[in-house]
Amino acid sequence: MLEIKNLHAHVGDDETEILRGVNLTVKPGEVHAIMGPNGSGKSTLSYILAGKDDYEVTEGDILFNGESMLEMEPDERAAAGLFLAFQYPIEIPGVATMTFLKTALNAQRKARGEGELSTPEFMKKVKEKAAELNITMDMLKRPLNVGFSGGEKKRSEILQMSLLEPKLCIMDETDSGLDIDALKIVADGVNRLRSPDRAMVVITHYQRLLDHIVPDVVHVLSRGRIVKTGGKELALELEKNGYADYVGQAA
Amino acid sequence: MNMETRSLKTSAETELASLFDGARGDFAGSDAVRKRREEAFSAFDKRGLPHRRVEEYKYSDIRAKLKSASALVAAGTDGDAKAALDAVATYGDLERYRIVIDNGRLVTGLSDIGALKGEGVTVSDLNAALGETDGLLDVSTIAAADPMIMLNTALVLGGAVVRVGDGVEVSRPIEIVYTASATGARYTRCRIELGKGAKATILESFEDDVAEAEGNAVSDFVIGDEAKLTLARVVTGEATHVSSVLMDIGASAEVKAIGFNMGTDFARTQSFVTFSGEHSNASLYGITMVREKQHSDHTLVVDHKVPNCESRERFKAVIDDFAEGVFQGKIIVRPHAQKTDGRMMTQALLLSEDASMANKPELEIFADDVQCAHGATSGQIDEDLLFYLRARGIPEAQARMLLVLAFLAEAVEEMEDEGIVSALEGRIRDWLSVEE
Amino acid sequence: MPAVQETIDRVRSIDVDQYKYGFVTEIESDKAPKGLNEDVIRFISEKKGEPEWMLEWRLEAYRRWLTMTEPTWARVSYPKIEFNELYYYSAPKNTPGPKSLDEVDPELLETYEKLGIPLREQEILAGVAPENRVAVDAVFDSVSVVTTFKEELKKAGVIFCSISEALREYPDLVRKYLGSVVPVSDNFYATLNSAVFSDGSFVYVPEGVRCPMELSTYFRINEQNTGQFERTLIIADKGAYVSYLEGCTAPQRDENQLHAAVVELIAHDDAEIKYSTVQNWYPGDKNGKGGIYNFVTKRGDCRGKNSKISWTQVETGSAITWKYPSCILRGDNSRGEFYSIAVSNGHQQIDSGTKMIHLGKNTSSRIISKGISAGKSENTYRGLVSAHRKATNARNFTQCDSLLIGQDCGAHTVPYMESKNSTAVFEHEATTSKISDDQMFYCQQRGLSEEEAVALIVNGFVKDVIQQLPMEFAVEAQKLISISLEGSVG
Ligand SMILES: Nc1ncnc2c1ncn2[C@@H]1O[C@H](COP(=O)(O)OP(=O)(O)O)[C@@H](O)[C@H]1O
Ligand SMILES: [Mg+2]
C-alpha cells in the first residue's frame, strides 16, 4: 500500500536534511508503529506523506498503491485515501465541527466521483461514530478545535478518521495529552477501523498506546533514518532501555 | 491634509511670519541648512497652523488654541539656568548624567559633557553641528507633512546632538532637562544617535514650563543596528506644548519608550516611528494625566517599512474634571513588510462626569502575512473593585487613588528599570494626591 | 424557499469567476433628457404625479446641491463623475406605475426570475410555509414595477408600496417623515438623491403590529448611463416590528454606473427595525473596468425609548462602495446594531462602516465588522462611536476584523471613539490577519481543494455576521462571498 524509498527531505529554506534516507513498506491490513526520540523526524515524515508545503523531498520517492504521490496536492492525497491525524490539530474559528466534517466528507466523495451524502444520512453516520468516541452533539456544534481540550482534539481527529474511512491512517502522537480513559476510547476507535484492506502507521513515544493498538511491526526512527525494525516486543525493549542504544547509530 | 493656500491668516500666523523674518538673520548653520529652514517655513506658511479640519489635528485645534504667537525666548545666563535646574525634581537623586537645555539652548557648563565623553558619548551644541552636518533637520516621510515640525525646523533656537558610539553601553541614564529661566517661545531640537550595538537610557524632562508661551520640541532618534534604547519623557505645565519624537530604528534593535503628558494645559506629544531594519522591536507607551480644563493629545504613527518587526503600543489616560484626552494611533504596514506583528491598545479612565476622551486607533495594512490588532476601551473606575477595597477598610479617596495608580502602573512597570519606574510612580502619586 | 434555493443552485452551477447577474434586459424605456437641471427634476416629479410640495422640496435640494462639493475624505479614488452625462430617470415603457402581476411586462418578470427573485405570489404560496413568505417590491431602474402581497399586508395594517405610490396615497405620512433622519442638506450624495430620487420602498408598520412577513426590495439597474437614486423610508410605530431585506444587481457594462440611495429608518417607542442588505452590484471586470459607484446614505433614528435598529450588510459588489449605515440612539434604552461583511476582490474599493451616536440614557450599540480583501482591492472600515454629555451609561462594543488574501490588497481600519460621558463604556477590538498556511493544509489534508478551503475558512470568519441574516439570505450570502473570492488564491 505504502512504499517509501530512500526518502531525503528538508524543511523550508533551511538546507539541513531532516529525513536522511527513510525506507518503509506498509502492506494492507498491517499496523506499523514508528517510535523515536523528540526531533528524530517523525512529524516531518507524516507531513511529507500528507504533502505539506515547504516540506521538500530532495531524493527518493513515496508510492501509494504503486503510484508516486510526490506531485499530488494534499487534497488529492486525502481523496486517494490518506489520512493524517495531526499531532497538533488546527483551530478554525467560526466553522462548526459538524459543518467541517460534512464539507470534508462530501469533497472527498466528489473527488472520487461518488455522490454527496444527504443530510439525514450524514447525520446518522456522525451520531453513531461520535457516540462511540464519547463525543457529544454539543461539541460538534462548536467551531472546529477552538477551545477543545487536548483530549477532545485528539478524539475529534479520530472521529474524522472513522468518518472519512481512509485506506491509510497516519497517527502522529495521537496518545499525547490523553488520560488513561481517553486513551482507551481512542484506541478502541482505532481498533474498530482495523481491517484487511486498511493500513495504519502509528507514531508514538510510548509503549502505552501499543498495549491497546497492537502493531505488527515496530520501527525506530532516529536522526532521520529508520535504525531498527522489529516486532511488537521491540516497543517493550525501548520502554525499558530508552533510545540510547539507537541514537548513536544513525550518525 | 488641507493643502490649499489660505489667504486669510490668523494673527498668530502673521506673528509667526514676522518672527521668522526677524530671526532668519541669526540662523546658525550651513547654506544648505538655511535653505532647508526657508523651505520649511514657506511650507508651513502655506498650510498655516493646523486646525480641526486637518484630520491629524481633528481633536487638537492649534489654530484655535493659539491666539497669538509669543516672541522667541532670549538666551539666559548660566546662573539663571542653574537656578532653574535646581528647581527641577523629576528624577530625585537617581544616579544620572545631565544635559541641560535652558531657554532652548544647550548650557555646556551645566551638562556632564566631560563624563559622557569618558563613556563614549559625545555631546555637541546643535547650532555648531548645523554648520557641519546638513541633514540634521531632515524628517522621515511619515512626519514630513506635519506643520508643527515644519515650524520647529524653521525656528529652532538650539539644542543638542548626542552621539552614543558603536558598542557603547552607557552606565547611567542620560537626562536631557529642558528648563526655562525666561519667558518666550522655545523651539528646541535634539538629535540622539545610538551607534551599532549601543545601549542607552535617555530621560527627557520638559520642565521649561512658561505660561502663555509655546514650546515646540523635536527629539530625533536614530537607532543603529542591534542598539537598545530605553526612553522616558515627561511633559508637564501650562505652555501650549507640541513635542515630536522621531525615531528611525535599524535592524535587530530594541526600543522601549514611555511618554507622559502630565497636568498639561495643552500638550500634544506626537511620535513618528519608522522601522528601517528587520527583526527589531519597539514597545511604545504613553500616559495622559489631566484635570481641570487641561488637554492632552498622544498621537502616534508607526511605519512598518520592512518585514519581521514587532511593535507594541499601549496608551493609558486618566481624565478628571473638564479635561480632554486624545489618542490617535496609526500602524502602517507597507507592502512586503511581511511577518509584521503590531498590537496597539488604548485605555481611558474618566474620573468625572465632564471628562472626555477621543480615541482613534487606526490600522493601515498592505501586506497579507501580518498579525495586527488594536483595542480601545474607555470607562469609569470599576465600582466592584472600589467596593472590594472599601470593604477591606480603605477609605474611598485612597481606594480610588490606588486603582488609578494600578491602572497606570501597568504601562509604567513595563519600563523595568527600578529607579525610573519608582521615580515615575512617585510623580503619579504626587499628581494624584493634589486632587483632594 | 424554492426561489431562493433556485438562486443558490444557479449560483452553485456557475463555473466561471464572472458576475452572474451581468445580463441586460432588452426592454424599451422611457427616459428623462440627459443631464441634470430644474427641468429634469420637474419632469421626474411630473412623471410620478407628485404633490406640489414634493417638487419644491426637490428643487430646494437641487439648488443646495449645486453649492456643494463631493466629499474626498474616504479612501477611494475614481475619475471625476460627470453628473451632466447621466440620465436621471429611466422607466420601462408600458409600466406607468406598479400594477397587478398579470399586467407586468413578461420580459420584466423573466428578468426577476433570472435573478432568483420571487414575484409570482401563487408560486411562492405553493411551495412554502406561510411564515417564510417574503413580500417584494421590485424596482427596475427608476421605477417600482410591482409590489407583491400588498393586499395581505394591508389587512394587517402594514403599508408596503413604492415611495411614488406612497406620495400619492399617503402624502401626509411621507411628508412627516421624509428627510427627518437624513436632512436634505446632509451630504453631497444625499442632497443629490433628494433632488432626483426616482423610486424606492415605503413601509409603515402601525402601532403594536408585528409585520406578518419579511419585506424586501430588489433593485436592478438595467439602462446604460443611468443613475439609480432610490429612496427608502421605513417607519415602525410604537411597539411595531419589521424585518426588511434589500438586494441589488446590475448588468455588466463597461461604463461606471452611479447609484446614490438614501434610506431612512424611524423607530418609535418599543419598536424594532431589522434592515438587511445583500449588495451585489456589478463590481467591474478583472481589470477594474466598469462597475457601479455606490454612494449610499443610510441612517436609522431610534426616536423612541426602548427602540432598536439593526443593520446587517453583506457587501460583495460595486466598484466603489461608500456607505455608513448609522444609528442615532435618541430614545432612552435604545439599541443600535451594525453587522457587516465587506468582501473586495479585483480592483474594488470599499470604504464602509457605521456611526453610533449615543444621545439618550442607557443606550447601547454593537458593531461587528468583517472585511475581506483579495486581488488588488482596498477595503476600509471607518466608524464613529460617540457618547454625548447626556448619554449616561452608554455602552458600545466593537469588533472589527480584517482578513487579507494575497499580497496586492489593502485592509484599513479607521475607528473614531469619542466619549463625553464618564459613565459611557466603550470597548473596541480589531485584528488583521491572513488565512494561515496551517489551516489551509489541515483542510486540504481532509480533502478540501484550495478554493473550498478558502471558502470554508472565510465562512467561519464571517459567521458572527451571517447569523444575523434571515435564513434564506444567509445561505445566499455565503455563496455570494465564495463566488466573489473565486480566483483569489492559487
Ligand atoms: N518548520 C521547520 N523548519 C526547520 N526545522 C524544522 C521544522 N519543523 C521541524 N524541524 C526540525 O526537524 C527535526 C524533526 O522534527 P519533527 O519531525 O517535529 O520531530 P519529531 O516529530 O520526531 O519530534 C527537528 O530537529 C526540528 O527542529
Ligand atoms: Mg512530532
PDB file of C-alpha atoms in Angstrom, chain B residues 141-237:
ATOM      1  CA  THR B 141       8.260  60.501   5.290  1.00  0.00           C
ATOM      2  CA  ILE B 142       5.509  59.946   7.832  1.00  0.00           C
ATOM      3  CA  ALA B 143       6.390  63.191   9.601  1.00  0.00           C
ATOM      4  CA  ALA B 144       7.157  65.252   6.519  1.00  0.00           C
ATOM      5  CA  ALA B 145       3.728  66.845   6.255  1.00  0.00           C
ATOM      6  CA  ASP B 146       3.416  67.857   9.878  1.00  0.00           C
ATOM      7  CA  PRO B 147       3.142  71.643  10.125  1.00  0.00           C
ATOM      8  CA  MET B 148       4.379  71.859  13.706  1.00  0.00           C
ATOM      9  CA  ILE B 149       7.594  70.060  12.812  1.00  0.00           C
ATOM     10  CA  MET B 150       7.970  72.395   9.843  1.00  0.00           C
ATOM     11  CA  LEU B 151       7.654  75.303  12.233  1.00  0.00           C
ATOM     12  CA  ASN B 152      10.270  73.792  14.505  1.00  0.00           C
ATOM     13  CA  THR B 153      12.644  73.260  11.586  1.00  0.00           C
ATOM     14  CA  ALA B 154      12.195  76.895  10.600  1.00  0.00           C
ATOM     15  CA  LEU B 155      12.507  78.486  14.005  1.00  0.00           C
ATOM     16  CA  VAL B 156      14.686  76.141  16.040  1.00  0.00           C
ATOM     17  CA  LEU B 157      16.815  78.061  18.560  1.00  0.00           C
ATOM     18  CA  GLY B 158      19.153  75.335  19.615  1.00  0.00           C
ATOM     19  CA  GLY B 159      19.551  72.003  21.315  1.00  0.00           C
ATOM     20  CA  ALA B 160      21.992  69.178  21.457  1.00  0.00           C
ATOM     21  CA  VAL B 161      23.395  66.428  19.300  1.00  0.00           C
ATOM     22  CA  VAL B 162      24.132  63.343  21.363  1.00  0.00           C
ATOM     23  CA  ARG B 163      26.052  60.502  19.797  1.00  0.00           C
ATOM     24  CA  VAL B 164      26.487  57.201  21.571  1.00  0.00           C
ATOM     25  CA  GLY B 165      29.356  55.413  19.882  1.00  0.00           C
ATOM     26  CA  ASP B 166      29.191  51.933  18.366  1.00  0.00           C
ATOM     27  CA  GLY B 167      29.039  49.262  21.021  1.00  0.00           C
ATOM     28  CA  VAL B 168      28.949  51.762  23.873  1.00  0.00           C
ATOM     29  CA  GLU B 169      26.789  50.821  26.825  1.00  0.00           C
ATOM     30  CA  VAL B 170      26.208  53.933  28.874  1.00  0.00           C
ATOM     31  CA  SER B 171      26.393  53.045  32.540  1.00  0.00           C
ATOM     32  CA  ARG B 172      23.784  55.528  33.763  1.00  0.00           C
ATOM     33  CA  PRO B 173      20.727  57.138  32.301  1.00  0.00           C
ATOM     34  CA  ILE B 174      21.265  60.411  30.453  1.00  0.00           C
ATOM     35  CA  GLU B 175      18.692  63.026  31.342  1.00  0.00           C
ATOM     36  CA  ILE B 176      18.061  65.828  28.916  1.00  0.00           C
ATOM     37  CA  VAL B 177      16.452  68.550  31.028  1.00  0.00           C
ATOM     38  CA  TYR B 178      14.651  71.385  29.322  1.00  0.00           C
ATOM     39  CA  THR B 179      14.441  74.367  31.676  1.00  0.00           C
ATOM     40  CA  ALA B 180      13.176  77.916  31.402  1.00  0.00           C
ATOM     41  CA  SER B 181      14.737  80.943  33.016  1.00  0.00           C
ATOM     42  CA  ALA B 182      12.866  83.500  30.925  1.00  0.00           C
ATOM     43  CA  THR B 183       9.543  83.781  29.140  1.00  0.00           C
ATOM     44  CA  GLY B 184       9.006  83.374  25.403  1.00  0.00           C
ATOM     45  CA  ALA B 185       8.528  80.688  22.808  1.00  0.00           C
ATOM     46  CA  ARG B 186      11.012  77.838  22.721  1.00  0.00           C
ATOM     47  CA  TYR B 187      11.811  75.890  19.581  1.00  0.00           C
ATOM     48  CA  THR B 188      14.283  73.203  20.517  1.00  0.00           C
ATOM     49  CA  ARG B 189      15.647  70.191  18.812  1.00  0.00           C
ATOM     50  CA  CYS B 190      17.780  67.325  19.932  1.00  0.00           C
ATOM     51  CA  ARG B 191      19.288  64.659  17.815  1.00  0.00           C
ATOM     52  CA  ILE B 192      20.170  61.471  19.613  1.00  0.00           C
ATOM     53  CA  GLU B 193      22.100  58.794  17.773  1.00  0.00           C
ATOM     54  CA  LEU B 194      22.830  55.305  19.032  1.00  0.00           C
ATOM     55  CA  GLY B 195      25.600  53.583  17.146  1.00  0.00           C
ATOM     56  CA  LYS B 196      25.650  49.938  16.224  1.00  0.00           C
ATOM     57  CA  GLY B 197      25.126  47.773  19.286  1.00  0.00           C
ATOM     58  CA  ALA B 198      24.981  50.799  21.602  1.00  0.00           C
ATOM     59  CA  LYS B 199      22.855  50.733  24.682  1.00  0.00           C
ATOM     60  CA  ALA B 200      21.492  53.806  26.436  1.00  0.00           C
ATOM     61  CA  THR B 201      18.704  55.068  28.623  1.00  0.00           C
ATOM     62  CA  ILE B 202      17.551  58.590  27.828  1.00  0.00           C
ATOM     63  CA  LEU B 203      15.294  60.652  30.035  1.00  0.00           C
ATOM     64  CA  GLU B 204      13.728  63.779  28.655  1.00  0.00           C
ATOM     65  CA  SER B 205      12.187  66.141  31.168  1.00  0.00           C
ATOM     66  CA  PHE B 206      10.342  69.193  29.979  1.00  0.00           C
ATOM     67  CA  GLU B 207      10.464  71.493  32.958  1.00  0.00           C
ATOM     68  CA  ASP B 208      10.610  74.570  30.764  1.00  0.00           C
ATOM     69  CA  ASP B 209       7.096  75.462  31.527  1.00  0.00           C
ATOM     70  CA  VAL B 210       6.166  79.049  30.871  1.00  0.00           C
ATOM     71  CA  ALA B 211       2.548  80.059  30.923  1.00  0.00           C
ATOM     72  CA  GLU B 212       1.177  81.739  27.794  1.00  0.00           C
ATOM     73  CA  ALA B 213       4.102  80.689  25.664  1.00  0.00           C
ATOM     74  CA  GLU B 214       4.688  77.971  23.162  1.00  0.00           C
ATOM     75  CA  GLY B 215       7.001  75.052  23.466  1.00  0.00           C
ATOM     76  CA  ASN B 216       7.846  73.188  20.318  1.00  0.00           C
ATOM     77  CA  ALA B 217      10.411  70.461  20.720  1.00  0.00           C
ATOM     78  CA  VAL B 218      11.626  67.829  18.323  1.00  0.00           C
ATOM     79  CA  SER B 219      13.560  64.831  19.595  1.00  0.00           C
ATOM     80  CA  ASP B 220      15.063  62.981  16.716  1.00  0.00           C
ATOM     81  CA  PHE B 221      16.321  59.489  17.490  1.00  0.00           C
ATOM     82  CA  VAL B 222      18.420  57.444  15.109  1.00  0.00           C
ATOM     83  CA  ILE B 223      18.840  53.970  16.475  1.00  0.00           C
ATOM     84  CA  GLY B 224      21.513  51.853  14.883  1.00  0.00           C
ATOM     85  CA  ASP B 225      21.528  48.137  14.198  1.00  0.00           C
ATOM     86  CA  GLU B 226      21.454  45.977  17.326  1.00  0.00           C
ATOM     87  CA  ALA B 227      21.200  49.064  19.517  1.00  0.00           C
ATOM     88  CA  LYS B 228      18.981  49.258  22.535  1.00  0.00           C
ATOM     89  CA  LEU B 229      17.205  52.429  23.578  1.00  0.00           C
ATOM     90  CA  THR B 230      15.185  52.992  26.706  1.00  0.00           C
ATOM     91  CA  LEU B 231      13.413  56.334  26.767  1.00  0.00           C
ATOM     92  CA  ALA B 232      11.218  58.098  29.297  1.00  0.00           C
ATOM     93  CA  ARG B 233       9.749  61.535  28.658  1.00  0.00           C
ATOM     94  CA  VAL B 234       7.742  63.768  30.935  1.00  0.00           C
ATOM     95  CA  VAL B 235       5.896  66.822  29.621  1.00  0.00           C
ATOM     96  CA  THR B 236       4.108  68.990  32.096  1.00  0.00           C
ATOM     97  CA  GLY B 237       2.883  72.502  32.667  1.00  0.00           C
TER      98      GLY B 237
END
